Short mmCIF file of C-alpha atoms and ligand atoms in Angstrom, two decimals:
data_model
loop_
_atom_site.label_atom_id
_atom_site.label_comp_id
_atom_site.label_asym_id
_atom_site.label_seq_id
_atom_site.Cartn_x
_atom_site.Cartn_y
_atom_site.Cartn_z
CA MET G 1461 141.60 141.86 157.76
CA ALA G 1462 139.34 144.88 157.25
CA THR G 1463 138.01 146.39 160.43
CA PRO G 1464 134.88 148.56 160.38
CA SER G 1465 135.81 152.11 159.43
CA THR G 1466 134.88 155.01 161.67
CA LYS G 1467 134.51 157.22 158.60
CA ALA G 1468 130.90 157.03 157.40
CA LEU G 1469 130.33 155.80 153.89
CA ASP G 1470 129.36 158.56 151.47
CA LEU G 1471 126.05 156.98 150.52
CA GLU G 1472 125.29 159.60 147.91
CA PHE G 1473 128.51 158.72 146.11
CA VAL G 1474 127.92 154.99 146.62
CA ARG G 1475 124.38 155.01 145.26
CA SER G 1476 125.35 157.20 142.31
CA GLN G 1477 127.64 154.36 141.18
CA PHE G 1478 124.71 151.96 140.79
CA PRO G 1479 122.30 153.25 138.11
CA GLY G 1480 119.83 150.45 138.91
CA LEU G 1481 119.15 152.00 142.30
CA ASP G 1482 117.72 155.06 140.65
CA ARG G 1483 114.21 153.62 140.74
CA SER G 1484 111.46 153.36 143.28
CA TRP G 1485 112.38 149.82 144.36
CA THR G 1486 114.10 148.83 147.57
CA PHE G 1487 116.45 145.99 146.68
CA PHE G 1488 116.64 143.55 149.56
CA ASP G 1489 117.46 140.47 147.49
CA ASN G 1490 121.15 141.17 147.07
CA ALA G 1491 122.20 137.67 148.10
CA GLY G 1492 120.21 136.63 145.03
CA GLY G 1493 122.00 139.23 142.92
CA SER G 1494 123.28 142.75 143.57
CA GLN G 1495 122.90 145.82 141.40
CA ILE G 1496 125.72 146.32 138.92
CA LEU G 1497 128.26 149.14 139.06
CA LYS G 1498 128.24 151.75 136.33
CA GLY G 1499 132.01 151.23 136.04
CA ALA G 1500 131.55 147.51 135.46
CA VAL G 1501 129.05 148.17 132.64
CA GLU G 1502 131.43 150.73 131.15
CA ARG G 1503 134.23 148.18 131.06
CA ILE G 1504 131.94 145.69 129.31
CA ASN G 1505 131.03 148.34 126.74
CA THR G 1506 134.63 149.39 126.24
CA PHE G 1507 135.64 145.82 125.55
CA LEU G 1508 132.77 145.23 123.14
CA TYR G 1509 133.20 148.50 121.25
CA GLU G 1510 136.98 148.62 121.12
CA LYS G 1511 138.48 145.15 121.57
CA ASN G 1512 135.86 142.63 120.57
CA VAL G 1513 138.01 140.06 118.78
CA GLN G 1514 139.52 136.71 119.64
CA ILE G 1515 142.74 136.79 121.63
CA GLY G 1516 145.84 135.04 120.35
CA GLY G 1517 146.05 136.83 116.99
CA SER G 1518 149.12 138.72 115.83
CA TYR G 1519 147.18 141.89 115.00
CA THR G 1520 147.07 144.79 117.45
CA VAL G 1521 143.36 144.61 118.31
CA SER G 1522 143.76 140.97 119.28
CA GLN G 1523 146.71 141.90 121.43
CA ALA G 1524 144.65 144.65 123.06
CA ALA G 1525 141.93 142.08 123.83
CA ALA G 1526 144.52 139.76 125.40
CA GLU G 1527 145.86 142.67 127.44
CA ALA G 1528 142.35 143.47 128.64
CA LEU G 1529 141.88 139.88 129.77
CA TYR G 1530 145.19 140.02 131.61
CA GLU G 1531 144.14 143.32 133.17
CA ALA G 1532 140.96 141.59 134.33
CA ARG G 1533 142.92 138.77 135.94
CA THR G 1534 145.21 141.32 137.56
CA ALA G 1535 142.21 143.21 138.96
CA ALA G 1536 140.82 139.93 140.30
CA MET G 1537 144.22 139.16 141.79
CA HIS G 1538 144.03 142.43 143.76
CA LEU G 1539 140.42 141.76 144.69
CA VAL G 1540 141.24 138.44 146.38
CA ASN G 1541 144.92 139.13 147.16
CA ALA G 1542 146.19 136.23 145.05
CA SER G 1543 149.92 136.10 144.41
CA ARG G 1544 149.69 136.18 140.61
CA PRO G 1545 147.03 136.82 137.92
CA GLU G 1546 147.29 133.22 136.66
CA GLU G 1547 145.72 132.02 139.91
CA ILE G 1548 142.38 133.43 138.71
CA VAL G 1549 140.02 131.19 136.71
CA PHE G 1550 136.94 132.85 135.23
CA GLY G 1551 133.69 130.99 134.64
CA ASN G 1552 129.98 131.40 134.06
CA SER G 1553 128.88 130.91 137.64
CA THR G 1554 130.05 129.55 140.95
CA THR G 1555 128.08 126.38 140.24
CA ALA G 1556 129.81 125.89 136.89
CA LEU G 1557 133.25 126.61 138.36
CA LEU G 1558 132.76 124.09 141.16
CA GLN G 1559 131.45 121.49 138.73
CA ASN G 1560 134.51 122.13 136.56
CA LEU G 1561 136.82 121.87 139.57
CA ALA G 1562 135.33 118.51 140.54
CA ARG G 1563 135.76 117.29 136.96
CA ALA G 1564 139.34 118.54 136.83
CA MET G 1565 140.12 116.45 139.93
CA HIS G 1566 139.11 113.12 138.40
CA SER G 1567 142.64 111.83 137.94
CA GLN G 1568 143.70 112.75 141.49
CA LEU G 1569 140.75 111.06 143.21
CA LEU G 1570 140.77 107.28 143.60
CA PRO G 1571 137.92 105.03 144.71
CA GLY G 1572 137.88 105.10 148.51
CA ASP G 1573 139.19 108.68 148.72
CA GLU G 1574 137.03 110.91 150.87
CA ILE G 1575 135.58 114.38 150.54
CA VAL G 1576 133.86 116.28 153.34
CA VAL G 1577 131.04 118.74 152.63
CA THR G 1578 128.98 120.68 155.15
CA VAL G 1579 125.26 120.49 155.70
CA SER G 1580 125.20 124.29 155.76
CA ASP G 1581 126.49 124.92 152.26
CA HIS G 1582 124.57 126.08 149.24
CA GLU G 1583 124.00 123.09 146.94
CA SER G 1584 126.67 124.46 144.56
CA ASN G 1585 129.42 123.33 146.92
CA ILE G 1586 127.81 119.97 147.71
CA GLY G 1587 126.32 118.62 144.48
CA PRO G 1588 129.52 118.48 142.39
CA TRP G 1589 131.28 116.53 145.18
CA ASP G 1590 128.25 114.33 145.83
CA ARG G 1591 128.33 113.28 142.17
CA LEU G 1592 131.88 112.00 142.55
CA GLN G 1593 130.41 109.11 144.54
CA GLU G 1594 129.67 107.59 141.11
CA ARG G 1595 133.46 107.27 140.79
CA GLY G 1596 133.83 105.55 144.16
CA VAL G 1597 134.67 108.68 146.16
CA ILE G 1598 133.16 108.65 149.66
CA LEU G 1599 131.23 111.73 150.76
CA LYS G 1600 131.03 112.69 154.42
CA ILE G 1601 128.81 115.40 155.82
CA TRP G 1602 130.04 117.88 158.43
CA PRO G 1603 126.98 118.70 160.55
CA LEU G 1604 126.10 122.08 161.98
CA ASN G 1605 125.88 122.38 165.75
CA LYS G 1606 122.13 122.85 166.20
CA GLN G 1607 122.53 124.69 169.52
CA THR G 1608 125.08 127.27 168.42
CA LEU G 1609 124.43 127.11 164.66
CA THR G 1610 128.18 126.91 164.13
CA LEU G 1611 130.43 124.49 162.24
CA ASP G 1612 132.65 123.06 164.96
CA LEU G 1613 136.05 121.52 164.33
CA ALA G 1614 135.14 118.96 167.00
CA ASP G 1615 132.50 117.66 164.57
CA LEU G 1616 134.89 117.71 161.62
CA ALA G 1617 137.70 115.86 163.40
CA PRO G 1618 136.04 112.41 163.50
CA LEU G 1619 135.21 112.68 159.78
CA MET G 1620 138.84 113.11 158.76
CA SER G 1621 141.00 110.15 157.79
CA GLU G 1622 144.18 109.58 155.83
CA ARG G 1623 141.92 109.19 152.78
CA THR G 1624 140.38 112.68 153.17
CA LYS G 1625 141.44 114.69 150.14
CA LEU G 1626 139.21 117.74 150.32
CA VAL G 1627 136.99 119.67 152.72
CA CYS G 1628 134.37 121.87 151.04
CA VAL G 1629 132.93 124.63 153.18
CA THR G 1630 131.15 127.92 152.85
CA HIS G 1631 132.81 131.11 154.11
CA CYS G 1632 129.39 132.44 155.01
CA SER G 1633 126.03 130.72 154.83
CA ASN G 1634 123.56 132.45 152.51
CA LEU G 1635 120.85 131.47 154.98
CA LEU G 1636 122.43 131.96 158.42
CA GLY G 1637 124.51 134.99 157.44
CA SER G 1638 127.31 134.11 159.85
CA ILE G 1639 130.96 134.10 158.85
CA ASN G 1640 132.91 130.90 159.39
CA PRO G 1641 136.50 131.07 160.74
CA ILE G 1642 138.04 130.03 157.44
CA ARG G 1643 141.70 130.38 158.42
CA GLU G 1644 141.17 128.21 161.48
CA ILE G 1645 139.36 125.60 159.38
CA ALA G 1646 142.05 125.74 156.68
CA ASP G 1647 144.81 125.22 159.25
CA PHE G 1648 142.99 122.23 160.67
CA VAL G 1649 142.34 120.71 157.25
CA HIS G 1650 145.94 121.23 156.12
CA ALA G 1651 147.28 119.70 159.34
CA GLN G 1652 145.36 116.55 158.38
CA GLY G 1653 146.94 116.56 154.92
CA ALA G 1654 143.78 117.57 153.03
CA ARG G 1655 142.81 120.62 150.96
CA ILE G 1656 140.06 123.15 151.35
CA CYS G 1657 137.57 124.46 148.79
CA VAL G 1658 135.58 127.49 149.91
CA ASP G 1659 132.31 128.92 148.57
CA ALA G 1660 132.59 132.65 149.23
CA VAL G 1661 129.51 133.79 147.33
CA ALA G 1662 127.76 135.07 150.45
CA TYR G 1663 130.97 136.56 151.86
CA ALA G 1664 132.70 138.48 149.06
CA PRO G 1665 130.13 141.31 148.71
CA HIS G 1666 130.59 142.14 152.40
CA ARG G 1667 134.17 141.64 153.54
CA ALA G 1668 137.65 141.87 152.04
CA VAL G 1669 138.80 138.57 150.57
CA ASP G 1670 142.42 137.69 151.28
CA VAL G 1671 143.17 134.21 150.01
CA GLN G 1672 146.74 134.36 151.28
CA ALA G 1673 145.67 135.29 154.80
CA PHE G 1674 142.96 132.62 154.70
CA ASP G 1675 145.43 130.06 153.26
CA VAL G 1676 142.67 128.50 151.17
CA ASP G 1677 143.35 126.16 148.25
CA TYR G 1678 140.32 126.90 146.06
CA TYR G 1679 138.03 129.88 146.62
CA VAL G 1680 135.01 130.71 144.46
CA PHE G 1681 132.43 133.48 144.23
CA SER G 1682 129.99 135.10 141.84
CA LEU G 1683 130.56 138.57 140.41
CA TYR G 1684 126.84 139.17 139.95
CA LYS G 1685 126.44 139.28 143.72
CA THR G 1686 129.58 141.39 144.10
CA TYR G 1687 128.45 144.40 142.05
CA GLY G 1688 129.32 142.96 138.65
CA PRO G 1689 127.57 141.04 135.85
CA HIS G 1690 126.45 137.41 135.67
CA TYR G 1691 129.88 135.87 135.90
CA ALA G 1692 132.14 134.25 138.51
CA LEU G 1693 135.73 133.61 139.45
CA MET G 1694 137.74 130.95 141.16
CA TYR G 1695 141.08 131.42 142.88
CA GLY G 1696 143.34 128.39 143.12
CA LYS G 1697 146.88 128.10 144.49
CA TYR G 1698 149.09 128.03 141.42
CA ASP G 1699 150.72 124.67 142.17
CA LEU G 1700 147.33 123.10 142.75
CA LEU G 1701 145.94 124.49 139.49
CA LEU G 1702 148.91 122.88 137.75
CA GLU G 1703 147.85 119.50 139.18
CA LEU G 1704 144.29 119.71 137.81
CA ASP G 1705 143.22 117.86 134.68
CA PRO G 1706 142.83 120.01 131.56
CA LEU G 1707 139.20 120.65 130.61
CA TYR G 1708 140.06 122.15 127.23
CA HIS G 1709 141.42 120.55 124.01
CA TYR G 1710 144.01 117.79 124.26
CA PHE G 1711 146.79 120.18 123.23
CA TYR G 1712 146.09 122.35 126.30
CA GLY G 1713 148.60 120.70 128.59
CA ARG G 1714 148.63 120.57 132.38
CA ASP G 1715 150.92 123.58 132.55
CA LYS G 1716 148.45 125.82 130.66
CA VAL G 1717 147.14 127.57 133.75
CA PRO G 1718 144.51 128.95 133.89
CA GLY G 1719 143.51 128.46 130.22
CA LYS G 1720 143.14 124.67 130.53
CA LEU G 1721 140.37 125.29 133.10
CA GLU G 1722 138.43 127.74 130.91
CA PRO G 1723 137.08 125.58 128.07
CA GLY G 1724 135.94 127.71 125.16
CA ASN G 1725 137.78 130.68 126.72
CA PRO G 1726 136.37 133.01 129.34
CA ASN G 1727 133.80 135.60 128.39
CA TYR G 1728 136.22 138.46 127.79
CA GLU G 1729 133.87 141.39 128.31
CA LEU G 1730 132.38 140.02 131.52
CA ALA G 1731 135.83 139.19 132.86
CA TYR G 1732 136.89 142.73 132.00
CA SER G 1733 134.12 144.13 134.20
CA THR G 1734 136.20 143.00 137.22
CA CYS G 1735 138.37 146.06 136.59
CA GLY G 1736 135.29 148.24 137.18
CA ILE G 1737 134.59 146.51 140.50
CA VAL G 1738 138.15 147.07 141.68
CA ASP G 1739 138.13 150.70 140.47
CA TYR G 1740 135.07 151.28 142.63
CA LEU G 1741 136.56 149.66 145.73
CA VAL G 1742 139.73 151.68 145.27
CA ALA G 1743 137.64 154.88 145.05
CA LEU G 1744 135.77 153.88 148.21
CA GLY G 1745 139.07 153.18 149.96
CA GLU G 1746 140.41 156.58 148.98
CA ARG G 1747 137.26 158.22 150.30
CA ALA G 1748 137.85 156.37 153.56
CA GLY G 1749 141.22 158.14 153.75
CA GLU G 1750 143.51 155.35 152.52
CA THR G 1751 146.41 156.53 150.36
CA GLY G 1752 148.45 153.31 150.13
CA SER G 1753 148.45 150.40 147.69
CA ILE G 1754 145.49 149.10 145.66
CA ARG G 1755 145.17 146.30 148.17
CA GLN G 1756 145.18 148.67 151.16
CA LYS G 1757 142.48 150.74 149.48
CA ILE G 1758 140.36 147.65 148.87
CA GLU G 1759 140.68 146.70 152.53
CA ALA G 1760 139.78 150.24 153.62
CA ALA G 1761 136.75 150.10 151.32
CA TYR G 1762 135.54 146.93 152.97
CA GLY G 1763 136.12 148.51 156.37
CA ALA G 1764 133.68 151.28 155.41
CA ILE G 1765 131.30 148.74 153.87
CA THR G 1766 131.32 146.70 157.09
CA ALA G 1767 130.47 149.76 159.20
CA GLN G 1768 127.45 150.57 157.01
CA GLU G 1769 126.34 146.96 156.95
CA ASP G 1770 126.63 146.65 160.72
CA ALA G 1771 124.26 149.60 161.10
CA LEU G 1772 121.74 148.00 158.72
CA THR G 1773 122.05 144.62 160.43
CA GLU G 1774 121.51 146.15 163.85
CA ARG G 1775 118.44 148.09 162.71
CA LEU G 1776 116.74 145.05 161.23
CA LEU G 1777 117.73 142.61 163.98
CA THR G 1778 116.50 145.05 166.63
CA TYR G 1779 113.09 145.12 164.94
CA LEU G 1780 112.92 141.36 164.47
CA ARG G 1781 114.01 140.71 168.06
CA SER G 1782 111.25 143.04 169.28
CA ARG G 1783 108.52 140.91 167.74
CA ASN G 1784 107.45 137.92 169.78
CA ASP G 1785 106.03 136.16 166.71
CA CYS G 1786 109.32 136.12 164.81
CA MET G 1787 112.01 133.49 164.66
CA ILE G 1788 115.37 134.81 163.44
CA VAL G 1789 117.25 132.06 161.60
CA GLY G 1790 120.85 132.28 162.74
CA GLN G 1791 122.45 134.56 165.29
CA SER G 1792 120.10 137.24 166.58
CA LEU G 1793 123.06 139.44 167.59
CA ASN G 1794 125.85 140.64 165.33
CA ARG G 1795 128.86 140.05 167.57
CA ASP G 1796 132.18 141.48 166.30
CA SER G 1797 130.73 142.06 162.81
CA GLN G 1798 130.57 138.30 162.32
CA ARG G 1799 127.12 138.50 160.75
CA VAL G 1800 126.56 139.91 157.28
CA PRO G 1801 123.23 141.62 156.52
CA THR G 1802 121.75 138.46 155.01
CA ILE G 1803 118.96 137.80 157.46
CA ALA G 1804 116.41 134.99 157.22
CA PHE G 1805 113.39 134.77 159.51
CA ARG G 1806 109.91 133.32 159.93
CA PHE G 1807 106.68 134.51 161.48
CA ASP G 1808 104.55 132.12 163.52
CA GLY G 1809 101.87 130.49 161.40
CA ARG G 1810 102.53 132.73 158.42
CA GLU G 1811 103.23 131.56 154.89
CA ALA G 1812 106.54 133.00 153.73
CA ALA G 1813 105.22 133.28 150.17
CA ASP G 1814 102.27 135.42 151.23
CA LEU G 1815 104.41 137.85 153.19
CA CYS G 1816 106.97 138.05 150.43
CA LYS G 1817 104.37 138.70 147.74
CA ALA G 1818 102.78 141.38 149.89
CA MET G 1819 106.19 143.05 149.82
CA ASP G 1820 106.17 142.95 146.01
CA VAL G 1821 103.24 145.33 146.15
CA GLU G 1822 105.28 147.64 148.41
CA LYS G 1823 108.08 147.56 145.82
CA ILE G 1824 110.40 145.86 148.26
CA ALA G 1825 112.30 143.12 146.46
CA MET G 1826 113.10 140.17 148.70
CA ARG G 1827 112.91 136.37 148.56
CA PHE G 1828 111.43 133.38 150.32
CA GLY G 1829 112.19 129.65 150.30
CA ASP G 1830 115.38 127.76 151.10
CA PHE G 1831 117.72 129.77 148.82
CA HIS G 1832 119.19 126.52 147.44
CA SER G 1833 120.62 125.68 150.87
CA ARG G 1834 118.03 122.95 150.91
CA ARG G 1835 119.93 120.46 153.00
CA LEU G 1836 120.36 123.07 155.73
CA ALA G 1837 116.70 124.09 155.61
CA GLU G 1838 115.71 120.43 155.94
CA TYR G 1839 118.29 119.80 158.68
CA LEU G 1840 116.92 122.72 160.71
CA GLY G 1841 113.29 121.78 159.98
CA LEU G 1842 112.53 125.07 158.23
CA THR G 1843 110.84 123.90 155.05
CA ASP G 1844 107.17 124.15 156.04
CA HIS G 1845 105.11 127.31 155.49
CA GLY G 1846 107.13 128.03 152.33
CA GLY G 1847 110.44 128.14 154.18
CA MET G 1848 111.95 131.44 155.25
CA LEU G 1849 111.79 135.08 154.31
CA ARG G 1850 115.16 136.61 153.60
CA VAL G 1851 116.22 140.24 153.58
CA SER G 1852 119.70 140.46 152.13
CA MET G 1853 121.26 143.88 152.14
CA VAL G 1854 124.56 145.34 151.01
CA HIS G 1855 126.31 148.62 151.78
CA TYR G 1856 124.26 150.68 149.32
CA ASN G 1857 121.10 149.98 151.28
CA THR G 1858 119.98 152.58 153.77
CA ILE G 1859 118.49 152.77 157.26
CA GLU G 1860 115.47 154.48 155.64
CA GLU G 1861 114.94 151.40 153.49
CA VAL G 1862 115.06 149.16 156.54
CA ASP G 1863 112.47 151.40 158.20
CA ARG G 1864 110.31 151.34 155.07
CA PHE G 1865 110.45 147.56 155.19
CA THR G 1866 109.61 147.22 158.89
CA THR G 1867 106.76 149.72 158.63
CA ALA G 1868 105.31 147.78 155.69
CA LEU G 1869 105.82 144.50 157.53
CA ASP G 1870 103.98 145.80 160.60
CA ARG G 1871 101.02 146.70 158.39
CA ILE G 1872 101.07 143.40 156.53
CA LEU G 1873 101.31 141.35 159.72
CA ALA G 1874 98.46 143.35 161.25
CA GLY G 1875 96.36 142.42 158.23
CA GLU G 1876 96.14 146.04 157.07
CA ALA G 1877 97.98 145.31 153.84
CA GLY G 1878 98.73 142.27 151.70
CA LEU G 1879 97.31 138.91 152.72
CA ALA G 1880 95.63 137.68 155.85
CA LYS G 1881 96.97 135.07 158.27
CA ALA G 1882 97.24 131.54 156.83
CA SER G 1883 95.06 128.83 158.33
C1 PLP Y 668 126.22 130.79 148.98
C2 PLP Y 668 126.02 130.55 147.51
N1 PLP Y 668 126.81 129.69 146.86
C3 PLP Y 668 126.68 129.44 145.56
C4 PLP Y 668 125.71 130.06 144.81
C5 PLP Y 668 125.58 129.74 143.35
O1 PLP Y 668 126.15 130.78 142.62
P1 PLP Y 668 125.96 130.79 141.04
O2 PLP Y 668 124.57 131.27 140.78
O3 PLP Y 668 127.00 131.76 140.55
O4 PLP Y 668 126.18 129.42 140.54
C6 PLP Y 668 124.83 130.95 145.43
C7 PLP Y 668 123.74 131.57 144.67
O5 PLP Y 668 122.74 131.97 145.21
C8 PLP Y 668 125.00 131.20 146.81
O6 PLP Y 668 124.20 132.04 147.47
#
């Protein structure tokens, strides 16, 4: 697992890799979508200009396109530490991939089988499983401990039975920002004879993914929040992908992994952008002093990313903790780097929408609402006053940007800028 690096991130290099940052905006809505890497765009262009044909043809350009797709799966394999490129399934979005996964499980789920989802997940990893109730599958909800705001195995245990087939859980809540102990959960789930499906959308931009170390069965995240374009990928253990129902034409048999799970084929150029993401992480790893394998460089990169993110998290949490009118949603301390810089909060009696829109004027891009973790917002009673404000940062954000935000917020809250206090 990546540990925070002591070598400071070269922010000038980092920011130069994201052309979208070269504007006057402060982007604090990265959990909504990050800026894209120049290298990812270049890969997309290269594919479109040089290899833009259908794969599967006998001619050389078609073979080059197929090789590019394989290179993309190989890059994704390194990114998540899968054991082979065929364990990577590309898709339009995390939502679409999870819906597809649920559909591809139809023949292995019988009426009376059970699936557990958590109340703290984004709706993407609840809705597709919820819909299986139409087929007689029973859905159980793993609650969050309201005191500690953690998912406790003690609350999962009574939900498990010999009919439990799958536990669906987020690696990191996009609202609470805290990382769940996925390996521990996976071990527990496996010991009960079930499988685990993890939503890693709010995790993958911040920490090294290692599906083998996590021992997860299905693991999904979105590239557009991990420095790439609007696209997503799912890892699945090879043997489990073999068991899934084909979603493509009838002549795509069960053994056609992963093609049978990519109806209409993946988007080649967007898949190919994954190579640009991995190139960048490798470059970051080298700058952090790592000279070993691609995987070691990726882990070193995330070590440096974590160190920068910890500094940003601390700066913002320190400010929010200092205000007696602010409620931080989630842990107010970042113990052992277990909190990513996705930080939701509320101000007493203030409308989240008003504060957020006042930030638009400051050219600080952030978001308010429930961030599609609606069940969690309702469970925690955080839906009034427009929900929560959320600042979601990544490693390319700076301490200066945090200070710009807090200075603007002080002015807005004092009524010197933006809108006045709601009645
Ligand atoms: C934690 C989490 N899961 C899932 C999703 C859905 O991802 P996608 O837009 O790729 O379907 C999001 C998007 O905001 C998210 O934050």
